[in-house]
Amino acid sequence: MLADKLACVQKNIQDSCERAGRSPKDVTLVAVSKTKPVSMLKEAYDAGQRIFGENKVQEITDKYEQMPSDVQWHMIGHLQRNKVKYIIDKVAMIHSVDSIRLAETIEQEAAKKNIIMPILIEVNVAEEESKFGLKLDEVLPFIQQISSFSHLKIKGLMTIAPFVDDPQENREVFRKLKKLSVDIVAKNINNVSMSVLSMGMTNDYQVAIEEGSTMVRVGTGIFGERNYDIKED
Ligand SMILES: *Cc1c(COP(=O)(O)O)cnc(C)c1O
């Protein structure tokens, strides 16, 4: 049952926190519900889950209408600039900011709605060709460039680690992102906090927590395998 899987993920989060000497309160679970029907989201909701992650604008707007209003929606996927306006007043956080132009569009659309949008900067730590995100050494200059945008609140960093058989292989990736966040905090940039490190998915969230993750994005571990007949952006 979905509630059991959710409880199992929560228990694993607790155990990882314990191993790392961290408080489970410091790790937020984003239930990644992309491609899954609203009936399953409702099951998770009834089991207490309130934060859901989606990677497509259309899916967020559809599900937004059908789910209770106290759900927090996180946009975790690649975001096209012309679609920002459809979700700007529906999402609690955008995890995937990776270009100045996208940041500018979010700034403009947020200003129109009088919103301050919490964002994360997506980092392609392992520099995989297939992935979006800035390289590690591009992140600080990028943040310096957008930190003055008054309708953005830079809350931290996000990464999608490589797909690996053994999650231990991603430990170094998580360490690098954590170190970058510490280096950025030390710069004391106005309007920039690094309180959120969004890293860790079903295969590697436990290692990610050991390395300092404050937000894990778990899909398969809660909702089961996805059917990829539905194409991703
Ligand atoms: C799909 C997705 C996830 C969840 O992946 P699982 O392996 O199913 O846990 C997490 N983050 C992002 C950005 C995703 O697109």
PDB file of C-alpha atoms and ligand atoms in Angstrom:
ATOM      1  CA  MET A   1       0.000   0.000   0.000  1.00  0.00           C
ATOM      2  CA  LEU A   2       1.073   3.509  -0.764  1.00  0.00           C
ATOM      3  CA  ALA A   3       0.827   4.610   2.867  1.00  0.00           C
ATOM      4  CA  ASP A   4       3.214   1.806   3.845  1.00  0.00           C
ATOM      5  CA  LYS A   5       5.740   2.816   1.205  1.00  0.00           C
ATOM      6  CA  LEU A   6       5.511   6.416   2.362  1.00  0.00           C
ATOM      7  CA  ALA A   7       6.030   5.348   5.967  1.00  0.00           C
ATOM      8  CA  CYS A   8       9.008   3.262   4.882  1.00  0.00           C
ATOM      9  CA  VAL A   9      10.618   6.251   3.152  1.00  0.00           C
ATOM     10  CA  GLN A  10       9.986   8.371   6.240  1.00  0.00           C
ATOM     11  CA  LYS A  11      11.611   5.705   8.410  1.00  0.00           C
ATOM     12  CA  ASN A  12      14.626   5.550   6.104  1.00  0.00           C
ATOM     13  CA  ILE A  13      14.942   9.331   6.309  1.00  0.00           C
ATOM     14  CA  GLN A  14      14.870   9.106  10.093  1.00  0.00           C
ATOM     15  CA  ASP A  15      17.492   6.367  10.137  1.00  0.00           C
ATOM     16  CA  SER A  16      19.784   8.274   7.783  1.00  0.00           C
ATOM     17  CA  CYS A  17      19.454  11.363   9.948  1.00  0.00           C
ATOM     18  CA  GLU A  18      20.331   9.329  12.998  1.00  0.00           C
ATOM     19  CA  ARG A  19      23.448   7.931  11.304  1.00  0.00           C
ATOM     20  CA  ALA A  20      24.484  11.453  10.369  1.00  0.00           C
ATOM     21  CA  GLY A  21      23.662  12.975  13.763  1.00  0.00           C
ATOM     22  CA  ARG A  22      21.024  15.188  12.195  1.00  0.00           C
ATOM     23  CA  SER A  23      17.436  15.958  13.128  1.00  0.00           C
ATOM     24  CA  PRO A  24      14.753  14.470  10.842  1.00  0.00           C
ATOM     25  CA  LYS A  25      13.014  17.849  11.102  1.00  0.00           C
ATOM     26  CA  ASP A  26      15.786  19.244   8.934  1.00  0.00           C
ATOM     27  CA  VAL A  27      14.959  16.996   5.993  1.00  0.00           C
ATOM     28  CA  THR A  28      11.864  17.692   3.899  1.00  0.00           C
ATOM     29  CA  LEU A  29      10.312  14.950   1.802  1.00  0.00           C
ATOM     30  CA  VAL A  30       9.050  15.992  -1.607  1.00  0.00           C
ATOM     31  CA  ALA A  31       6.794  13.251  -2.987  1.00  0.00           C
ATOM     32  CA  VAL A  32       7.494  13.183  -6.710  1.00  0.00           C
ATOM     33  CA  SER A  33       4.136  12.371  -8.261  1.00  0.00           C
ATOM     34  CA  LYS A  34       4.871  12.999 -11.956  1.00  0.00           C
ATOM     35  CA  THR A  35       2.914  10.732 -14.340  1.00  0.00           C
ATOM     36  CA  LYS A  36       0.861   9.404 -11.402  1.00  0.00           C
ATOM     37  CA  PRO A  37      -2.923   9.764 -11.168  1.00  0.00           C
ATOM     38  CA  VAL A  38      -4.579  12.120  -8.694  1.00  0.00           C
ATOM     39  CA  SER A  39      -6.074   9.109  -6.893  1.00  0.00           C
ATOM     40  CA  MET A  40      -2.553   8.134  -5.810  1.00  0.00           C
ATOM     41  CA  LEU A  41      -1.694  11.664  -4.771  1.00  0.00           C
ATOM     42  CA  LYS A  42      -4.842  11.659  -2.648  1.00  0.00           C
ATOM     43  CA  GLU A  43      -3.722   8.452  -0.964  1.00  0.00           C
ATOM     44  CA  ALA A  44      -0.427  10.094  -0.106  1.00  0.00           C
ATOM     45  CA  TYR A  45      -2.281  13.204   1.038  1.00  0.00           C
ATOM     46  CA  ASP A  46      -4.519  11.142   3.314  1.00  0.00           C
ATOM     47  CA  ALA A  47      -1.380   9.590   4.789  1.00  0.00           C
ATOM     48  CA  GLY A  48      -0.205  13.090   5.683  1.00  0.00           C
ATOM     49  CA  GLN A  49       1.968  14.081   2.715  1.00  0.00           C
ATOM     50  CA  ARG A  50       1.581  17.741   1.746  1.00  0.00           C
ATOM     51  CA  ILE A  51       4.542  18.477  -0.522  1.00  0.00           C
ATOM     52  CA  PHE A  52       4.410  17.139  -4.070  1.00  0.00           C
ATOM     53  CA  GLY A  53       6.973  17.486  -6.847  1.00  0.00           C
ATOM     54  CA  GLU A  54       6.090  17.624 -10.524  1.00  0.00           C
ATOM     55  CA  ASN A  55       8.227  18.217 -13.602  1.00  0.00           C
ATOM     56  CA  LYS A  56       5.625  19.389 -16.101  1.00  0.00           C
ATOM     57  CA  VAL A  57       3.655  22.613 -16.076  1.00  0.00           C
ATOM     58  CA  GLN A  58       0.533  20.975 -17.502  1.00  0.00           C
ATOM     59  CA  GLU A  59       0.516  18.323 -14.808  1.00  0.00           C
ATOM     60  CA  ILE A  60       0.878  20.882 -12.037  1.00  0.00           C
ATOM     61  CA  THR A  61      -2.019  22.977 -13.301  1.00  0.00           C
ATOM     62  CA  ASP A  62      -4.246  19.894 -13.779  1.00  0.00           C
ATOM     63  CA  LYS A  63      -3.489  18.372 -10.399  1.00  0.00           C
ATOM     64  CA  TYR A  64      -3.588  21.741  -8.654  1.00  0.00           C
ATOM     65  CA  GLU A  65      -7.289  21.983  -9.448  1.00  0.00           C
ATOM     66  CA  GLN A  66      -8.013  18.512  -8.140  1.00  0.00           C
ATOM     67  CA  MET A  67      -6.038  18.447  -4.906  1.00  0.00           C
ATOM     68  CA  PRO A  68      -6.740  20.234  -1.604  1.00  0.00           C
ATOM     69  CA  SER A  69      -5.461  23.781  -1.387  1.00  0.00           C
ATOM     70  CA  ASP A  70      -2.982  23.120   1.408  1.00  0.00           C
ATOM     71  CA  VAL A  71      -0.775  21.060  -0.919  1.00  0.00           C
ATOM     72  CA  GLN A  72       2.562  22.659  -1.687  1.00  0.00           C
ATOM     73  CA  TRP A  73       3.642  22.106  -5.272  1.00  0.00           C
ATOM     74  CA  HIS A  74       7.316  22.039  -6.149  1.00  0.00           C
ATOM     75  CA  MET A  75       8.401  22.474  -9.756  1.00  0.00           C
ATOM     76  CA  ILE A  76      11.381  20.147 -10.091  1.00  0.00           C
ATOM     77  CA  GLY A  77      11.698  19.806 -13.868  1.00  0.00           C
ATOM     78  CA  HIS A  78      13.139  21.863 -16.684  1.00  0.00           C
ATOM     79  CA  LEU A  79      11.001  24.978 -17.034  1.00  0.00           C
ATOM     80  CA  GLN A  80      10.363  26.812 -20.292  1.00  0.00           C
ATOM     81  CA  ARG A  81      10.158  30.554 -19.958  1.00  0.00           C
ATOM     82  CA  ASN A  82       6.857  30.884 -21.791  1.00  0.00           C
ATOM     83  CA  LYS A  83       5.221  28.566 -19.251  1.00  0.00           C
ATOM     84  CA  VAL A  84       6.323  30.320 -16.083  1.00  0.00           C
ATOM     85  CA  LYS A  85       3.138  32.389 -16.036  1.00  0.00           C
ATOM     86  CA  TYR A  86       0.961  29.284 -15.679  1.00  0.00           C
ATOM     87  CA  ILE A  87       2.534  28.120 -12.437  1.00  0.00           C
ATOM     88  CA  ILE A  88       3.919  31.249 -10.806  1.00  0.00           C
ATOM     89  CA  ASP A  89       1.000  31.564  -8.382  1.00  0.00           C
ATOM     90  CA  LYS A  90       0.622  27.810  -7.893  1.00  0.00           C
ATOM     91  CA  VAL A  91       4.025  26.554  -6.815  1.00  0.00           C
ATOM     92  CA  ALA A  92       5.788  26.952  -3.483  1.00  0.00           C
ATOM     93  CA  MET A  93       9.272  26.500  -4.950  1.00  0.00           C
ATOM     94  CA  ILE A  94      11.050  26.171  -8.282  1.00  0.00           C
ATOM     95  CA  HIS A  95      14.020  23.780  -8.040  1.00  0.00           C
ATOM     96  CA  SER A  96      15.295  24.108 -11.571  1.00  0.00           C
ATOM     97  CA  VAL A  97      16.575  27.617 -12.240  1.00  0.00           C
ATOM     98  CA  ASP A  98      19.567  27.304 -14.545  1.00  0.00           C
ATOM     99  CA  SER A  99      19.680  30.394 -16.756  1.00  0.00           C
ATOM    100  CA  ILE A 100      19.622  34.148 -16.335  1.00  0.00           C
ATOM    101  CA  ARG A 101      16.803  34.404 -18.837  1.00  0.00           C
ATOM    102  CA  LEU A 102      14.644  31.986 -16.860  1.00  0.00           C
ATOM    103  CA  ALA A 103      15.425  33.862 -13.632  1.00  0.00           C
ATOM    104  CA  GLU A 104      14.415  37.111 -15.350  1.00  0.00           C
ATOM    105  CA  THR A 105      11.120  35.653 -16.496  1.00  0.00           C
ATOM    106  CA  ILE A 106      10.315  34.307 -13.040  1.00  0.00           C
ATOM    107  CA  GLU A 107      11.188  37.721 -11.616  1.00  0.00           C
ATOM    108  CA  GLN A 108       8.831  39.455 -14.054  1.00  0.00           C
ATOM    109  CA  GLU A 109       5.931  37.059 -13.596  1.00  0.00           C
ATOM    110  CA  ALA A 110       6.324  37.061  -9.813  1.00  0.00           C
ATOM    111  CA  ALA A 111       6.335  40.850  -9.805  1.00  0.00           C
ATOM    112  CA  LYS A 112       3.053  40.901 -11.754  1.00  0.00           C
ATOM    113  CA  LYS A 113       1.427  38.737  -9.091  1.00  0.00           C
ATOM    114  CA  ASN A 114       3.171  40.472  -6.223  1.00  0.00           C
ATOM    115  CA  ILE A 115       4.805  37.202  -5.158  1.00  0.00           C
ATOM    116  CA  ILE A 116       8.287  36.438  -3.916  1.00  0.00           C
ATOM    117  CA  MET A 117       9.177  33.074  -5.429  1.00  0.00           C
ATOM    118  CA  PRO A 118      11.548  30.762  -3.554  1.00  0.00           C
ATOM    119  CA  ILE A 119      13.980  29.225  -6.029  1.00  0.00           C
ATOM    120  CA  LEU A 120      16.865  26.779  -6.110  1.00  0.00           C
ATOM    121  CA  ILE A 121      19.727  26.842  -8.573  1.00  0.00           C
ATOM    122  CA  GLU A 122      20.088  23.584 -10.474  1.00  0.00           C
ATOM    123  CA  VAL A 123      23.661  22.336 -10.610  1.00  0.00           C
ATOM    124  CA  ASN A 124      24.942  19.637 -12.950  1.00  0.00           C
ATOM    125  CA  VAL A 125      27.626  18.530 -10.529  1.00  0.00           C
ATOM    126  CA  ALA A 126      28.802  15.560 -12.570  1.00  0.00           C
ATOM    127  CA  GLU A 127      28.678  17.606 -15.803  1.00  0.00           C
ATOM    128  CA  GLU A 128      26.550  15.050 -17.599  1.00  0.00           C
ATOM    129  CA  GLU A 129      25.744  16.010 -21.197  1.00  0.00           C
ATOM    130  CA  SER A 130      22.153  14.875 -20.869  1.00  0.00           C
ATOM    131  CA  LYS A 131      21.334  17.039 -17.883  1.00  0.00           C
ATOM    132  CA  PHE A 132      20.338  20.616 -17.296  1.00  0.00           C
ATOM    133  CA  GLY A 133      22.010  22.786 -14.713  1.00  0.00           C
ATOM    134  CA  LEU A 134      25.031  24.999 -14.180  1.00  0.00           C
ATOM    135  CA  LYS A 135      28.535  23.722 -13.701  1.00  0.00           C
ATOM    136  CA  LEU A 136      29.876  24.050 -10.172  1.00  0.00           C
ATOM    137  CA  ASP A 137      32.122  26.995 -11.021  1.00  0.00           C
ATOM    138  CA  GLU A 138      29.307  28.880 -12.755  1.00  0.00           C
ATOM    139  CA  VAL A 139      27.051  28.949  -9.717  1.00  0.00           C
ATOM    140  CA  LEU A 140      28.564  31.773  -7.659  1.00  0.00           C
ATOM    141  CA  PRO A 141      28.737  34.299 -10.533  1.00  0.00           C
ATOM    142  CA  PHE A 142      25.204  33.294 -11.514  1.00  0.00           C
ATOM    143  CA  ILE A 143      23.890  33.904  -8.011  1.00  0.00           C
ATOM    144  CA  GLN A 144      25.690  37.230  -7.812  1.00  0.00           C
ATOM    145  CA  GLN A 145      23.967  38.254 -11.024  1.00  0.00           C
ATOM    146  CA  ILE A 146      20.423  37.431  -9.914  1.00  0.00           C
ATOM    147  CA  SER A 147      20.633  38.153  -6.186  1.00  0.00           C
ATOM    148  CA  SER A 148      19.271  41.658  -6.698  1.00  0.00           C
ATOM    149  CA  PHE A 149      16.032  40.381  -8.243  1.00  0.00           C
ATOM    150  CA  SER A 150      13.523  41.458  -5.645  1.00  0.00           C
ATOM    151  CA  HIS A 151      10.809  38.900  -6.474  1.00  0.00           C
ATOM    152  CA  LEU A 152      13.113  35.897  -6.188  1.00  0.00           C
ATOM    153  CA  LYS A 153      14.319  34.387  -2.966  1.00  0.00           C
ATOM    154  CA  ILE A 154      17.369  32.223  -3.576  1.00  0.00           C
ATOM    155  CA  LYS A 155      16.984  29.423  -1.040  1.00  0.00           C
ATOM    156  CA  GLY A 156      19.690  27.004  -2.107  1.00  0.00           C
ATOM    157  CA  LEU A 157      20.884  24.454  -4.631  1.00  0.00           C
ATOM    158  CA  MET A 158      19.474  21.397  -6.369  1.00  0.00           C
ATOM    159  CA  THR A 159      21.137  18.551  -8.219  1.00  0.00           C
ATOM    160  CA  ILE A 160      20.107  15.392  -9.999  1.00  0.00           C
ATOM    161  CA  ALA A 161      22.896  12.926  -9.393  1.00  0.00           C
ATOM    162  CA  PRO A 162      23.908  10.413 -12.073  1.00  0.00           C
ATOM    163  CA  PHE A 163      22.013   7.169 -12.376  1.00  0.00           C
ATOM    164  CA  VAL A 164      24.256   4.598 -10.726  1.00  0.00           C
ATOM    165  CA  ASP A 165      23.868   1.045  -9.470  1.00  0.00           C
ATOM    166  CA  ASP A 166      25.506   1.730  -6.135  1.00  0.00           C
ATOM    167  CA  PRO A 167      24.313   4.954  -4.448  1.00  0.00           C
ATOM    168  CA  GLN A 168      27.698   5.227  -2.726  1.00  0.00           C
ATOM    169  CA  GLU A 169      29.063   6.299  -6.107  1.00  0.00           C
ATOM    170  CA  ASN A 170      27.077   9.527  -5.765  1.00  0.00           C
ATOM    171  CA  ARG A 171      28.445  10.431  -2.330  1.00  0.00           C
ATOM    172  CA  GLU A 172      31.126  12.627  -3.890  1.00  0.00           C
ATOM    173  CA  VAL A 173      28.514  14.477  -5.971  1.00  0.00           C
ATOM    174  CA  PHE A 174      26.500  15.294  -2.845  1.00  0.00           C
ATOM    175  CA  ARG A 175      29.645  16.343  -0.987  1.00  0.00           C
ATOM    176  CA  LYS A 176      30.579  18.739  -3.761  1.00  0.00           C
ATOM    177  CA  LEU A 177      27.156  20.395  -3.749  1.00  0.00           C
ATOM    178  CA  LYS A 178      27.242  20.720   0.046  1.00  0.00           C
ATOM    179  CA  LYS A 179      30.699  22.264  -0.094  1.00  0.00           C
ATOM    180  CA  LEU A 180      29.585  24.730  -2.757  1.00  0.00           C
ATOM    181  CA  SER A 181      26.662  25.800  -0.578  1.00  0.00           C
ATOM    182  CA  VAL A 182      29.015  26.385   2.360  1.00  0.00           C
ATOM    183  CA  ASP A 183      31.345  28.435   0.147  1.00  0.00           C
ATOM    184  CA  ILE A 184      28.410  30.543  -1.063  1.00  0.00           C
ATOM    185  CA  VAL A 185      27.136  31.152   2.472  1.00  0.00           C
ATOM    186  CA  ALA A 186      30.601  32.451   3.333  1.00  0.00           C
ATOM    187  CA  LYS A 187      30.210  35.150   0.658  1.00  0.00           C
ATOM    188  CA  ASN A 188      27.317  36.665   2.626  1.00  0.00           C
ATOM    189  CA  ILE A 189      25.376  37.760  -0.416  1.00  0.00           C
ATOM    190  CA  ASN A 190      22.280  39.824   0.222  1.00  0.00           C
ATOM    191  CA  ASN A 191      18.985  37.976  -0.413  1.00  0.00           C
ATOM    192  CA  VAL A 192      20.779  34.620  -0.710  1.00  0.00           C
ATOM    193  CA  SER A 193      20.375  31.822   1.775  1.00  0.00           C
ATOM    194  CA  MET A 194      21.625  28.289   1.325  1.00  0.00           C
ATOM    195  CA  SER A 195      19.187  26.664   3.714  1.00  0.00           C
ATOM    196  CA  VAL A 196      17.924  24.201   1.105  1.00  0.00           C
ATOM    197  CA  LEU A 197      20.000  21.478  -0.510  1.00  0.00           C
ATOM    198  CA  SER A 198      17.639  19.544  -2.747  1.00  0.00           C
ATOM    199  CA  MET A 199      19.481  16.310  -3.442  1.00  0.00           C
ATOM    200  CA  GLY A 200      18.675  12.624  -3.278  1.00  0.00           C
ATOM    201  CA  MET A 201      16.090  10.530  -5.152  1.00  0.00           C
ATOM    202  CA  THR A 202      14.725   7.035  -4.591  1.00  0.00           C
ATOM    203  CA  ASN A 203      18.035   5.333  -5.302  1.00  0.00           C
ATOM    204  CA  ASP A 204      20.301   7.599  -3.315  1.00  0.00           C
ATOM    205  CA  TYR A 205      18.395   9.781  -0.820  1.00  0.00           C
ATOM    206  CA  GLN A 206      19.852   8.009   2.170  1.00  0.00           C
ATOM    207  CA  VAL A 207      23.413   8.755   1.073  1.00  0.00           C
ATOM    208  CA  ALA A 208      22.347  12.310   0.179  1.00  0.00           C
ATOM    209  CA  ILE A 209      21.027  12.858   3.707  1.00  0.00           C
ATOM    210  CA  GLU A 210      24.270  11.586   5.192  1.00  0.00           C
ATOM    211  CA  GLU A 211      25.999  14.242   3.088  1.00  0.00           C
ATOM    212  CA  GLY A 212      23.761  17.114   4.153  1.00  0.00           C
ATOM    213  CA  SER A 213      20.649  17.048   1.980  1.00  0.00           C
ATOM    214  CA  THR A 214      17.753  19.044   3.459  1.00  0.00           C
ATOM    215  CA  MET A 215      15.223  18.093   0.785  1.00  0.00           C
ATOM    216  CA  VAL A 216      14.854  14.705  -0.865  1.00  0.00           C
ATOM    217  CA  ARG A 217      12.738  14.154  -3.975  1.00  0.00           C
ATOM    218  CA  VAL A 218      11.349  10.631  -3.886  1.00  0.00           C
ATOM    219  CA  GLY A 219       9.026   9.305  -6.575  1.00  0.00           C
ATOM    220  CA  THR A 220       9.409   5.601  -7.282  1.00  0.00           C
ATOM    221  CA  GLY A 221       9.968   4.803  -3.610  1.00  0.00           C
ATOM    222  CA  ILE A 222       6.492   6.117  -2.782  1.00  0.00           C
ATOM    223  CA  PHE A 223       4.396   5.709  -5.938  1.00  0.00           C
ATOM    224  CA  GLY A 224       6.134   2.787  -7.651  1.00  0.00           C
ATOM    225  CA  GLU A 225       7.729   2.631 -11.083  1.00  0.00           C
ATOM    226  CA  ARG A 226       6.605   5.156 -13.669  1.00  0.00           C
ATOM    227  CA  ASN A 227       5.202   4.290 -17.060  1.00  0.00           C
ATOM    228  CA  TYR A 228       7.405   6.114 -19.533  1.00  0.00           C
ATOM    229  CA  ASP A 229       5.018   5.881 -22.442  1.00  0.00           C
ATOM    230  CA  ILE A 230       4.316   9.377 -21.216  1.00  0.00           C
ATOM    231  CA  LYS A 231       7.185  11.369 -22.676  1.00  0.00           C
ATOM    232  CA  GLU A 232       9.204  13.767 -20.577  1.00  0.00           C
ATOM    233  CA  ASP A 233      10.176  17.277 -21.643  1.00  0.00           C
TER     234      ASP A 233
HETATM  235  C1  LIG B   1      11.572  12.022 -11.378  1.00  0.00           C
HETATM  236  C2  LIG B   1      12.406  12.899 -10.527  1.00  0.00           C
HETATM  237  C3  LIG B   1      12.693  12.548  -9.195  1.00  0.00           C
HETATM  238  C4  LIG B   1      12.241  11.268  -8.534  1.00  0.00           C
HETATM  239  O1  LIG B   1      12.913  10.171  -9.042  1.00  0.00           O
HETATM  240  P1  LIG B   1      12.738   8.714  -8.352  1.00  0.00           P
HETATM  241  O2  LIG B   1      13.955   7.995  -8.790  1.00  0.00           O
HETATM  242  O3  LIG B   1      11.485   8.142  -8.895  1.00  0.00           O
HETATM  243  O4  LIG B   1      12.681   8.929  -6.903  1.00  0.00           O
HETATM  244  C5  LIG B   1      13.448  13.435  -8.446  1.00  0.00           C
HETATM  245  N1  LIG B   1      13.891  14.598  -8.961  1.00  0.00           N
HETATM  246  C6  LIG B   1      13.633  14.973 -10.231  1.00  0.00           C
HETATM  247  C7  LIG B   1      14.147  16.267 -10.717  1.00  0.00           C
HETATM  248  C8  LIG B   1      12.892  14.135 -11.052  1.00  0.00           C
HETATM  249  O5  LIG B   1      12.638  14.516 -12.306  1.00  0.00           O
END
